[in-house]
PDB file of C-alpha atoms and ligand atoms in Angstrom:
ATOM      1  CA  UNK K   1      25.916  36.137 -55.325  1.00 96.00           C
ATOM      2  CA  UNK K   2      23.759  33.201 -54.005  1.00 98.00           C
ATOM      3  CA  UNK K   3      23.934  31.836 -50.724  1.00 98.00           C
ATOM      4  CA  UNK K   4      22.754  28.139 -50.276  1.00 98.00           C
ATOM      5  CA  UNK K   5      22.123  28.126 -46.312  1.00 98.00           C
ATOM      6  CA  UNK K   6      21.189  24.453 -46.050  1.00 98.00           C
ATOM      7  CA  UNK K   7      23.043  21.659 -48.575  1.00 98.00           C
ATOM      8  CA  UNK K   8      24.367  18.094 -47.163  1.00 98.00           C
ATOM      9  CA  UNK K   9      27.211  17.851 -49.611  1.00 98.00           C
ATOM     10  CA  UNK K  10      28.919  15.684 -48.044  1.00 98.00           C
ATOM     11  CA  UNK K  11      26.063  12.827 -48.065  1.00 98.00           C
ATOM     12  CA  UNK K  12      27.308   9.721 -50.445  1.00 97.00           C
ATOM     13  CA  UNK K  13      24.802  10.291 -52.644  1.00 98.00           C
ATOM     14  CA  UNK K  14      27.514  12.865 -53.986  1.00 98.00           C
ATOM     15  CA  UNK K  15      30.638  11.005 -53.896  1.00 98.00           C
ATOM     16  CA  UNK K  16      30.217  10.049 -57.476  1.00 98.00           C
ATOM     17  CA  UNK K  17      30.168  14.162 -58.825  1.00 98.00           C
ATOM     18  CA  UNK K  18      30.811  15.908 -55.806  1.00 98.00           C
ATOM     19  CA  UNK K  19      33.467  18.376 -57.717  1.00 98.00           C
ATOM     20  CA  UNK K  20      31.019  18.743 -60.538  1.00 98.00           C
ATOM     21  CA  UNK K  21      28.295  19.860 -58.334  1.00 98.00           C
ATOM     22  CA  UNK K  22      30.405  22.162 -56.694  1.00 98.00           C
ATOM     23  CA  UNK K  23      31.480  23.768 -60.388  1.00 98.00           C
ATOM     24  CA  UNK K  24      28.124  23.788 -61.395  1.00 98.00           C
ATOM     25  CA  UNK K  25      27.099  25.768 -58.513  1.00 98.00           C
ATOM     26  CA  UNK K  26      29.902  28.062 -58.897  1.00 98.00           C
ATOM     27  CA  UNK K  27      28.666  28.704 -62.581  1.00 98.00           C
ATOM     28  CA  UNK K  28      25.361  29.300 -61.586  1.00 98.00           C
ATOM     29  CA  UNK K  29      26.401  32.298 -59.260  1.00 98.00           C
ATOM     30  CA  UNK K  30      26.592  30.663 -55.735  1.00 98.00           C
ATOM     31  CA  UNK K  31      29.296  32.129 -53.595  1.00 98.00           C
ATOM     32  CA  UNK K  32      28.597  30.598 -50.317  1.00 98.00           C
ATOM     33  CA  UNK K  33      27.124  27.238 -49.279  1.00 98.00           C
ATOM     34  CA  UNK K  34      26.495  25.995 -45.734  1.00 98.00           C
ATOM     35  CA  UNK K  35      26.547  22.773 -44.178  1.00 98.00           C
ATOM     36  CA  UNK K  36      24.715  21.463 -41.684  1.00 98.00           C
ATOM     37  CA  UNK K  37      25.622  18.167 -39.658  1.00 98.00           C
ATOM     38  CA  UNK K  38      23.782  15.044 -39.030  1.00 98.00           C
ATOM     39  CA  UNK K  39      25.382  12.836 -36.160  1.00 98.00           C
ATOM     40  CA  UNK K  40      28.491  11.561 -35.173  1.00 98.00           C
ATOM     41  CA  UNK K  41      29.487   9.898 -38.195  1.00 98.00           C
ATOM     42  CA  UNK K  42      29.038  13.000 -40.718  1.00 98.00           C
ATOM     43  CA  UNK K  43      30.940  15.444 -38.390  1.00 98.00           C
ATOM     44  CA  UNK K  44      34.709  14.057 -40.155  1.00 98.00           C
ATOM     45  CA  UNK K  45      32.989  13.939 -44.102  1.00 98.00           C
ATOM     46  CA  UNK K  46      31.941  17.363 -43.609  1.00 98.00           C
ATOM     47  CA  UNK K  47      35.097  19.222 -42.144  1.00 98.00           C
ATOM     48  CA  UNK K  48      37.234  17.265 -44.418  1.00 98.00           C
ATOM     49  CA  UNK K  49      35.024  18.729 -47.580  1.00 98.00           C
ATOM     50  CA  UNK K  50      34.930  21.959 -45.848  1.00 98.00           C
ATOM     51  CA  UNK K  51      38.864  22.199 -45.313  1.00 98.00           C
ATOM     52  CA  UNK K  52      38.810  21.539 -49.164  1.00 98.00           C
ATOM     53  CA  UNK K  53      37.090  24.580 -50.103  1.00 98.00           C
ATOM     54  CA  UNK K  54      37.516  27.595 -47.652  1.00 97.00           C
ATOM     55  CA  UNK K  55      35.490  30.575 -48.203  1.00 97.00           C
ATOM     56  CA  UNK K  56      32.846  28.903 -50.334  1.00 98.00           C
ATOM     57  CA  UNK K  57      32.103  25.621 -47.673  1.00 98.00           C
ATOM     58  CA  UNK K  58      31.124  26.455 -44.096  1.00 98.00           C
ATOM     59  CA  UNK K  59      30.332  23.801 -41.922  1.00 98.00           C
ATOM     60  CA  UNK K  60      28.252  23.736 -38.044  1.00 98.00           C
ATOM     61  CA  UNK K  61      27.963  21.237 -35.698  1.00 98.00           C
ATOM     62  CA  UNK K  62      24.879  19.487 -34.059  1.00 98.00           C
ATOM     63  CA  UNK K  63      22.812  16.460 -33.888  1.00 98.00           C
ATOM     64  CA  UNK K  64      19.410  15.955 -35.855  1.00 98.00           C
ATOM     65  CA  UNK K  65      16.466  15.080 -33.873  1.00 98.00           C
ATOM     66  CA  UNK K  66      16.058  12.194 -35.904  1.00 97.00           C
ATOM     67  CA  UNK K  67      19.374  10.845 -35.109  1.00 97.00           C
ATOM     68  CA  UNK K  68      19.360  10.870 -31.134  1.00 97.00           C
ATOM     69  CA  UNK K  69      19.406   6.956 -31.038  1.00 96.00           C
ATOM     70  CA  UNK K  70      20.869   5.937 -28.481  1.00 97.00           C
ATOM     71  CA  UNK K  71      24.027   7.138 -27.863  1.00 98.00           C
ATOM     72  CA  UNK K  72      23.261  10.929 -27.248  1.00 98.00           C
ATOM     73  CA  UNK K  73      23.648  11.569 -23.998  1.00 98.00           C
ATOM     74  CA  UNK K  74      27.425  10.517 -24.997  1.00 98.00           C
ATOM     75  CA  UNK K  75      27.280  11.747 -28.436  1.00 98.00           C
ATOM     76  CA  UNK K  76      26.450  15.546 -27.648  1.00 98.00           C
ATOM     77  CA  UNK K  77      29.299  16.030 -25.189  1.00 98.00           C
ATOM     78  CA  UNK K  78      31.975  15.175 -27.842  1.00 98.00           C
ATOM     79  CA  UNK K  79      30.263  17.898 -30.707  1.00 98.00           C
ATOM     80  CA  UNK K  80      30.428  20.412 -27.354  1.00 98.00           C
ATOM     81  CA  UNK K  81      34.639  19.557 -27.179  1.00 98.00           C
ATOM     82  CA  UNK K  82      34.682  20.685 -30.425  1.00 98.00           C
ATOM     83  CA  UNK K  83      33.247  23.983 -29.820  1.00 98.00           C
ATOM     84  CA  UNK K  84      35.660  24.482 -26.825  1.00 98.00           C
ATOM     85  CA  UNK K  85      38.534  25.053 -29.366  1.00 97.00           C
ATOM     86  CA  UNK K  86      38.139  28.784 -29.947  1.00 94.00           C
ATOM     87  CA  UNK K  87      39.625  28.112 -33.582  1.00 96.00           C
ATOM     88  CA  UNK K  88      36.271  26.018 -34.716  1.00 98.00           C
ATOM     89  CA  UNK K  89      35.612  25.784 -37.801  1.00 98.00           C
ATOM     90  CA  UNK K  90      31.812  25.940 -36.846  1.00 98.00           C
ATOM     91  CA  UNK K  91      29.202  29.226 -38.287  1.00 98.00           C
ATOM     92  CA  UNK K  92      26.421  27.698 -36.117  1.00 98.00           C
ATOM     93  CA  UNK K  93      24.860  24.973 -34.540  1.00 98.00           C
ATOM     94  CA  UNK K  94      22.689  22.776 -36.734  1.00 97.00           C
ATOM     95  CA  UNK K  95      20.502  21.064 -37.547  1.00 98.00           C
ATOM     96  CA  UNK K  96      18.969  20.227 -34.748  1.00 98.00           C
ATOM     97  CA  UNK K  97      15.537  20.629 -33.710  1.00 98.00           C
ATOM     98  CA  UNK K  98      11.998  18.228 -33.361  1.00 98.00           C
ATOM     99  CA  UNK K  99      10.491  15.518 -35.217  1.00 97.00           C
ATOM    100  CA  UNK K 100       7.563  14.184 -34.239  1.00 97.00           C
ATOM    101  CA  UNK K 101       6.526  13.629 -37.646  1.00 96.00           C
ATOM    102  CA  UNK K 102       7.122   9.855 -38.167  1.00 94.00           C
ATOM    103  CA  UNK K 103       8.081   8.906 -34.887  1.00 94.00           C
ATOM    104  CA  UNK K 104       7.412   9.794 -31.407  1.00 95.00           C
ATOM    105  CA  UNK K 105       9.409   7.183 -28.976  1.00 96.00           C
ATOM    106  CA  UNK K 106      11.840  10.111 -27.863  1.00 96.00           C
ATOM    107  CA  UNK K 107       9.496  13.079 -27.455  1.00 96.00           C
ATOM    108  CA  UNK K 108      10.838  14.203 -24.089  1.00 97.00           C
ATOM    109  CA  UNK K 109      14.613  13.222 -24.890  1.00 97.00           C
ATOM    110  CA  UNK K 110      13.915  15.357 -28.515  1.00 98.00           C
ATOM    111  CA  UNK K 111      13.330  18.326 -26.481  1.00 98.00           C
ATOM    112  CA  UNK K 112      16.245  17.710 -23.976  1.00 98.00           C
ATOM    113  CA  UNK K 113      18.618  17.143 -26.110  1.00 98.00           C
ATOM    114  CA  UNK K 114      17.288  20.363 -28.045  1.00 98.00           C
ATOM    115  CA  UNK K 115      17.730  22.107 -24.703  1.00 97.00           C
ATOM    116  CA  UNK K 116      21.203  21.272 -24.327  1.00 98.00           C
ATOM    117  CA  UNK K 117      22.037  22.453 -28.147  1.00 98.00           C
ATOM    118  CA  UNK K 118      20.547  25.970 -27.684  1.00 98.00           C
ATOM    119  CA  UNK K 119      22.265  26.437 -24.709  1.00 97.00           C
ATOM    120  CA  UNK K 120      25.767  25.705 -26.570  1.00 98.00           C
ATOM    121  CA  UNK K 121      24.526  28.655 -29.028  1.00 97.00           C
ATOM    122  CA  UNK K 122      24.222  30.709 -26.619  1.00 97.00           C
ATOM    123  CA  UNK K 123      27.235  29.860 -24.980  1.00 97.00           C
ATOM    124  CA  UNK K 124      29.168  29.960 -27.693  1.00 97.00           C
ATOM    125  CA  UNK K 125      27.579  32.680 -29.412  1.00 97.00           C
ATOM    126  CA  UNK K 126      26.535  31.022 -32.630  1.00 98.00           C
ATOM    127  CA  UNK K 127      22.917  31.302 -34.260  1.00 98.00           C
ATOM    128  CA  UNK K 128      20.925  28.188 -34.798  1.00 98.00           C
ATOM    129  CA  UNK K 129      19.364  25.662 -37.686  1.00 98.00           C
ATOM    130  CA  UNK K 130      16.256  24.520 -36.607  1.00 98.00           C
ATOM    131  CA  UNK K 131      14.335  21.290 -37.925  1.00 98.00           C
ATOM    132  CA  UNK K 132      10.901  21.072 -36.733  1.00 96.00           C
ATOM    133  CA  UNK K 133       8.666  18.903 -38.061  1.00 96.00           C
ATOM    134  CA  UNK K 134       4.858  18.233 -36.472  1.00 96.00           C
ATOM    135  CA  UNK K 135       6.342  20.008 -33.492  1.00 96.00           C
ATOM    136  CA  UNK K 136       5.772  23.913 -33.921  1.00 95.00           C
ATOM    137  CA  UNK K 137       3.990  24.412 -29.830  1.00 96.00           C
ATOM    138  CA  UNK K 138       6.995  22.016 -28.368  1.00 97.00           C
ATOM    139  CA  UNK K 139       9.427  23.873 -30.634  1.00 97.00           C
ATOM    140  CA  UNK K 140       8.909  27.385 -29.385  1.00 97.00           C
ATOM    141  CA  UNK K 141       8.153  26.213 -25.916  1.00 96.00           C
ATOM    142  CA  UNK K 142      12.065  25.405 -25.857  1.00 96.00           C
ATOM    143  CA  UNK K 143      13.157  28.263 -27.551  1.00 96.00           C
ATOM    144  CA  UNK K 144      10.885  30.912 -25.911  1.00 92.00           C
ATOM    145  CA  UNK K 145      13.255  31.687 -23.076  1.00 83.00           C
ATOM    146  CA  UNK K 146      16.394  32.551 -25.083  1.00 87.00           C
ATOM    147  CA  UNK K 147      16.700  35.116 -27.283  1.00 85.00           C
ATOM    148  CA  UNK K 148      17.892  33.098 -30.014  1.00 93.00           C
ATOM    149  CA  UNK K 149      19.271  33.993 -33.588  1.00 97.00           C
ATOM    150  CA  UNK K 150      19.050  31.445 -36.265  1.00 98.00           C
ATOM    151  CA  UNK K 151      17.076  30.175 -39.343  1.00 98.00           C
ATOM    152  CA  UNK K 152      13.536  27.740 -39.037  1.00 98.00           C
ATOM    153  CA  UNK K 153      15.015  25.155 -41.550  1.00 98.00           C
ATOM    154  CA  UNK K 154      12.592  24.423 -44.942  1.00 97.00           C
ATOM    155  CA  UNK K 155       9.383  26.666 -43.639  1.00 97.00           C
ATOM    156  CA  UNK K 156       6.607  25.283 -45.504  1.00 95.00           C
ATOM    157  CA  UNK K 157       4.077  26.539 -42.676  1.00 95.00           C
ATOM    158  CA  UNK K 158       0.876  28.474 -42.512  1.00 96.00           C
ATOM    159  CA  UNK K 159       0.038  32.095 -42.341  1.00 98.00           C
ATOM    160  CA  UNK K 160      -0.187  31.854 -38.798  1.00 97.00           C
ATOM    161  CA  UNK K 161       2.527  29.417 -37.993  1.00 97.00           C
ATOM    162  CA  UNK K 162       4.856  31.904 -39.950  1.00 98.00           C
ATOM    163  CA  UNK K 163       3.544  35.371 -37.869  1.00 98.00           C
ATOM    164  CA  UNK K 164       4.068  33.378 -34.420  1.00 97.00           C
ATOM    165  CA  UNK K 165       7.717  32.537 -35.430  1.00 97.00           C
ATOM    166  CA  UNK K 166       8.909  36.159 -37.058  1.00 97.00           C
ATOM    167  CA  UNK K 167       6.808  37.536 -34.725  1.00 97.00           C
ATOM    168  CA  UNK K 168       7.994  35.626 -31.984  1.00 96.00           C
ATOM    169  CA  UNK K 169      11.883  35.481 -32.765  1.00 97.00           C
ATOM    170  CA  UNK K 170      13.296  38.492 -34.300  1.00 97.00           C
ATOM    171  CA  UNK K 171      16.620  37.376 -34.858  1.00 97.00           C
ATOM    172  CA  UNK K 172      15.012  34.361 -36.962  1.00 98.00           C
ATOM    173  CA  UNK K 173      14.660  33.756 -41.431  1.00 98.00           C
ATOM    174  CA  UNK K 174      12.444  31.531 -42.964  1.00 98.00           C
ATOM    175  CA  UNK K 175      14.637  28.795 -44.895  1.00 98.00           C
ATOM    176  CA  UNK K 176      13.221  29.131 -48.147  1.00 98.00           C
ATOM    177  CA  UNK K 177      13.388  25.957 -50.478  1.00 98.00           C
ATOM    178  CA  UNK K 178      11.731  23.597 -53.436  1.00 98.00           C
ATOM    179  CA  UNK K 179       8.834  23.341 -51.580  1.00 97.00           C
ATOM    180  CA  UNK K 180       7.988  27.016 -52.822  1.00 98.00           C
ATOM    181  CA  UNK K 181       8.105  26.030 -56.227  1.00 98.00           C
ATOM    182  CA  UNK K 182       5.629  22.839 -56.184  1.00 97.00           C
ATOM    183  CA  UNK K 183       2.275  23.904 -57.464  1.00 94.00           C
ATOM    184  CA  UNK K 184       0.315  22.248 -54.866  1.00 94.00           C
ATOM    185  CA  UNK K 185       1.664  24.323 -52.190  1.00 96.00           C
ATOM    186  CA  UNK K 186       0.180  27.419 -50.506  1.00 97.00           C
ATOM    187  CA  UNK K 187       3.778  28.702 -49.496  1.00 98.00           C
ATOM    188  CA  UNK K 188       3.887  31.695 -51.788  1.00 97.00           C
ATOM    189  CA  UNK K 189       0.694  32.763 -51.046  1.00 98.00           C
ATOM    190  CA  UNK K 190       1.710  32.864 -47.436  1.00 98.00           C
ATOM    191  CA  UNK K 191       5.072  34.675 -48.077  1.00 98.00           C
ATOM    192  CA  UNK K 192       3.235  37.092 -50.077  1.00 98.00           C
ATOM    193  CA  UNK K 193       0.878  37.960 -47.525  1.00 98.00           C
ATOM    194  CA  UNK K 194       2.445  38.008 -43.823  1.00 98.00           C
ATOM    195  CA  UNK K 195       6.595  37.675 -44.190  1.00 98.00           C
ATOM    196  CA  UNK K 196       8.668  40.829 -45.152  1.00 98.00           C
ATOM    197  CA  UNK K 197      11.499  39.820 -47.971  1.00 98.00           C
ATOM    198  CA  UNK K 198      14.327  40.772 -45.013  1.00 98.00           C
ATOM    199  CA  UNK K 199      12.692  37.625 -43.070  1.00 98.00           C
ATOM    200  CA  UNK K 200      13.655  34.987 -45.733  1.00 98.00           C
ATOM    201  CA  UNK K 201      17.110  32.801 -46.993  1.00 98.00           C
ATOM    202  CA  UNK K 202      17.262  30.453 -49.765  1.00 98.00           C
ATOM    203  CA  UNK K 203      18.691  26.881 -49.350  1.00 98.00           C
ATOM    204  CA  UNK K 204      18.215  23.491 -51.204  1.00 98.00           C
ATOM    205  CA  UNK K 205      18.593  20.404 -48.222  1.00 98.00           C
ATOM    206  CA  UNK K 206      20.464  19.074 -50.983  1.00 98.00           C
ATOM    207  CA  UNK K 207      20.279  16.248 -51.573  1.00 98.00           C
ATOM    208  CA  UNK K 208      16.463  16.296 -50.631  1.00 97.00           C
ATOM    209  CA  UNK K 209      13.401  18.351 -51.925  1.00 95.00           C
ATOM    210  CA  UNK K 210      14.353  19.038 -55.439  1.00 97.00           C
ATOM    211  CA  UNK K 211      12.300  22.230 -57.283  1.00 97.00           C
ATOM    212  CA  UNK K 212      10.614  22.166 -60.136  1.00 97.00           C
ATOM    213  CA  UNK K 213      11.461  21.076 -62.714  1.00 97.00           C
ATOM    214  CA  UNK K 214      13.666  18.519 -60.819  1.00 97.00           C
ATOM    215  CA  UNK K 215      11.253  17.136 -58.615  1.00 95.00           C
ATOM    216  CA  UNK K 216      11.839  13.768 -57.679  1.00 93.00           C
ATOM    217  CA  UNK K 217      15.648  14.028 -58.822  1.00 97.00           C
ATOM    218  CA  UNK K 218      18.451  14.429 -56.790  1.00 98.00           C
ATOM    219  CA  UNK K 219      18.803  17.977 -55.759  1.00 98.00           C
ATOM    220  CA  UNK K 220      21.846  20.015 -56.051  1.00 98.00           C
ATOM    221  CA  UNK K 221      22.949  23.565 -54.479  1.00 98.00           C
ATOM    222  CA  UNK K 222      23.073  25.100 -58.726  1.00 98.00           C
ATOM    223  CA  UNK K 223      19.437  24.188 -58.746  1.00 98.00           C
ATOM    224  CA  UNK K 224      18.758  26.738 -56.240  1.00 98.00           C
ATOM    225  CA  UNK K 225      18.264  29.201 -58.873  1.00 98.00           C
ATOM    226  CA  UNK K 226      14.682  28.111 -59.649  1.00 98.00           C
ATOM    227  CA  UNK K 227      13.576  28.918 -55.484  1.00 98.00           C
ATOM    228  CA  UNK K 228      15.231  32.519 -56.352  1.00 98.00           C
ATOM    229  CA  UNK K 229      13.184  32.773 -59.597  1.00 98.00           C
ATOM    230  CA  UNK K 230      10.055  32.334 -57.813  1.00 98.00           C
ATOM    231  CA  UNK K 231      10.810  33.800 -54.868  1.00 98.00           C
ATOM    232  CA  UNK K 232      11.723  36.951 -57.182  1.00 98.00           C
ATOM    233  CA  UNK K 233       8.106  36.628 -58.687  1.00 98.00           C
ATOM    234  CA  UNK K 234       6.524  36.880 -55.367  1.00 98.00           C
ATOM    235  CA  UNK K 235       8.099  39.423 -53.916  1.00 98.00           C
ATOM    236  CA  UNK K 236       8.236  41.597 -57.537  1.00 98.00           C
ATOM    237  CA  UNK K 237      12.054  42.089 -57.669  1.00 98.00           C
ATOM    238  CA  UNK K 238      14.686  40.837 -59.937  1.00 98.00           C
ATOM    239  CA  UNK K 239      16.044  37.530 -59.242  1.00 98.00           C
ATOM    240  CA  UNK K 240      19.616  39.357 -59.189  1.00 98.00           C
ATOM    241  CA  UNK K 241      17.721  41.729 -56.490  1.00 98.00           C
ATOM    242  CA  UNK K 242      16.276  38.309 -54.652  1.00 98.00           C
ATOM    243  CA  UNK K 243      20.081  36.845 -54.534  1.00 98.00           C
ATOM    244  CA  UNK K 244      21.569  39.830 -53.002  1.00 98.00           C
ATOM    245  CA  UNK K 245      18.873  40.204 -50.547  1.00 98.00           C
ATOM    246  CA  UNK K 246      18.785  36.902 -49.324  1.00 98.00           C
ATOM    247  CA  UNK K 247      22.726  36.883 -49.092  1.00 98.00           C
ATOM    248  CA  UNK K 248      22.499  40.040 -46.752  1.00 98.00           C
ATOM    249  CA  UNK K 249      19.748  38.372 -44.452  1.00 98.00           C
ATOM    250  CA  UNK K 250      21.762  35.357 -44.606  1.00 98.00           C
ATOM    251  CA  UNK K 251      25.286  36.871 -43.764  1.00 98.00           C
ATOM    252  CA  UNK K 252      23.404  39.301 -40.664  1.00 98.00           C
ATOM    253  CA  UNK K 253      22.372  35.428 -39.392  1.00 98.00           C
ATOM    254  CA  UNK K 254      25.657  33.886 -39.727  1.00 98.00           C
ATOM    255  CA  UNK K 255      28.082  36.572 -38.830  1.00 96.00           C
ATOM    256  CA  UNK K 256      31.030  34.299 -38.986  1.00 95.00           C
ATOM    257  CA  UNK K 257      30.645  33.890 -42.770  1.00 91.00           C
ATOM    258  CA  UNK K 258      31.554  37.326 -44.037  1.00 79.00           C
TER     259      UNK K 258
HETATM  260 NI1   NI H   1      18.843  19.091 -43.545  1.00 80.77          NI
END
């Protein structure tokens, strides 16, 4: 059984086939598939999809980095309500993280409102999806002085980027995704070498980052089978051996899913 730790299923670009990409994931051997919130607007599309399909849809609750606008200051105290009802629906807080990647304007409110968001983890004891993007010293500055639990969102790092982190955060996976599967990236090479195959969960960002050989295309959570493929080939197992293990690493991360 598959776990897809990262889709946005409830983005429009699925409103056309959303049931058919959920059967088609089903078919391909995908048991669980996690969903992690943009802003304000996607927190009611995503809980009402989630209510849809218990067991198999699990949603969490946060605001992207890229997102903060500016309403945020008002915006994260009304995702931290939700939390306060101690029947959430929520696994974890996500995503939310750093992008300094296209644009810089809110570099210090990034990092606040970052601030804020891993103290609701810990708070609330959920484990965290991280975004970081151009960010990596700013990123573990904030999260150096918690002992947080979570997953570093579509790694596509370096060798040494990638020891820092595991090395750094114990409780933390590498999100594995498409990017593993282009053949201009070094990604394999670096899993290969420096992170241990109980470090590591699958996910697409669905609809973003298709694999190979849908690159380009929209990406969907059955497509997720090519990232265990190669991820089977790098770390020699089978990809039924690849599924199960990065189910177990995924389900010791997000406790509330079992
Ligand atoms: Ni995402």
């Amino acid at each position: 059984m598959i776990t897809d730790t990262h889709s946005h299923l409830y983005d429009e670009q699925f409103d056309a086939d959303r049931d058919d990409v959920l059967e088609r994931a089903r078919a391909a051997g995908i048991g669980r598939i996690f969903l992690p919130n943009i802003n304000a607007e996607t927190i009611e599309p995503m809980l009402a999809l989630a209510r849809q399909h218990p067991g198999f849809l699990y949603p969490m609750i946060g605001l992207h980095p890229e997102d903060l606008g500016t309403t945020w200051r008002d915006v994260l105290p009304r995702m931290e309500a939700l939390l306060q009802d101690e029947h959430h629906p929520f696994i974890a807080v996500g995503e939310v993280g750093l992008d300094y990647y296209w644009d810089r304007s809110q570099y210090e409110e990034q990092q606040e409102a970052l601030a804020i968001q891993v103290e609701w983890a810990q708070k609330y004891g959920l484990p965290l999806m991280i975004h970081s993007r151009s960010a990596h010293r700013e990123l573990v500055n904030v999260l150096k002085n918690c002992q947080p639990r979570g997953v570093f969102h579509c790694f596509s790092g370096s060798a040494e980027v990638a020891e820092e982190l595991l090395a750094t955060f114990p409780d933390f996976m590498l999100g594995i995704g498409g990017v593993v599967t282009y053949k201009n990236s070094k990604l394999s090479e670096v899993l290969r070498r420096v992170v241990p195959i109980d470090r590591i969960v699958v996910e697409t960002d669905s609809p973003y980052l298709s694999p190979v050989p849908y690159r380009g295309k929209r990406n969907e959570t059955a497509y997720i089978i090519e990232v265990i493929r190669k991820l089977a080939e790098v770390y020699d197992v089978t990809p039924e051996e690849m599924a199960a293990k990065t189910t177990a690493n995924a389900l010791k991360t997000f406790p509330k899913c079992q």
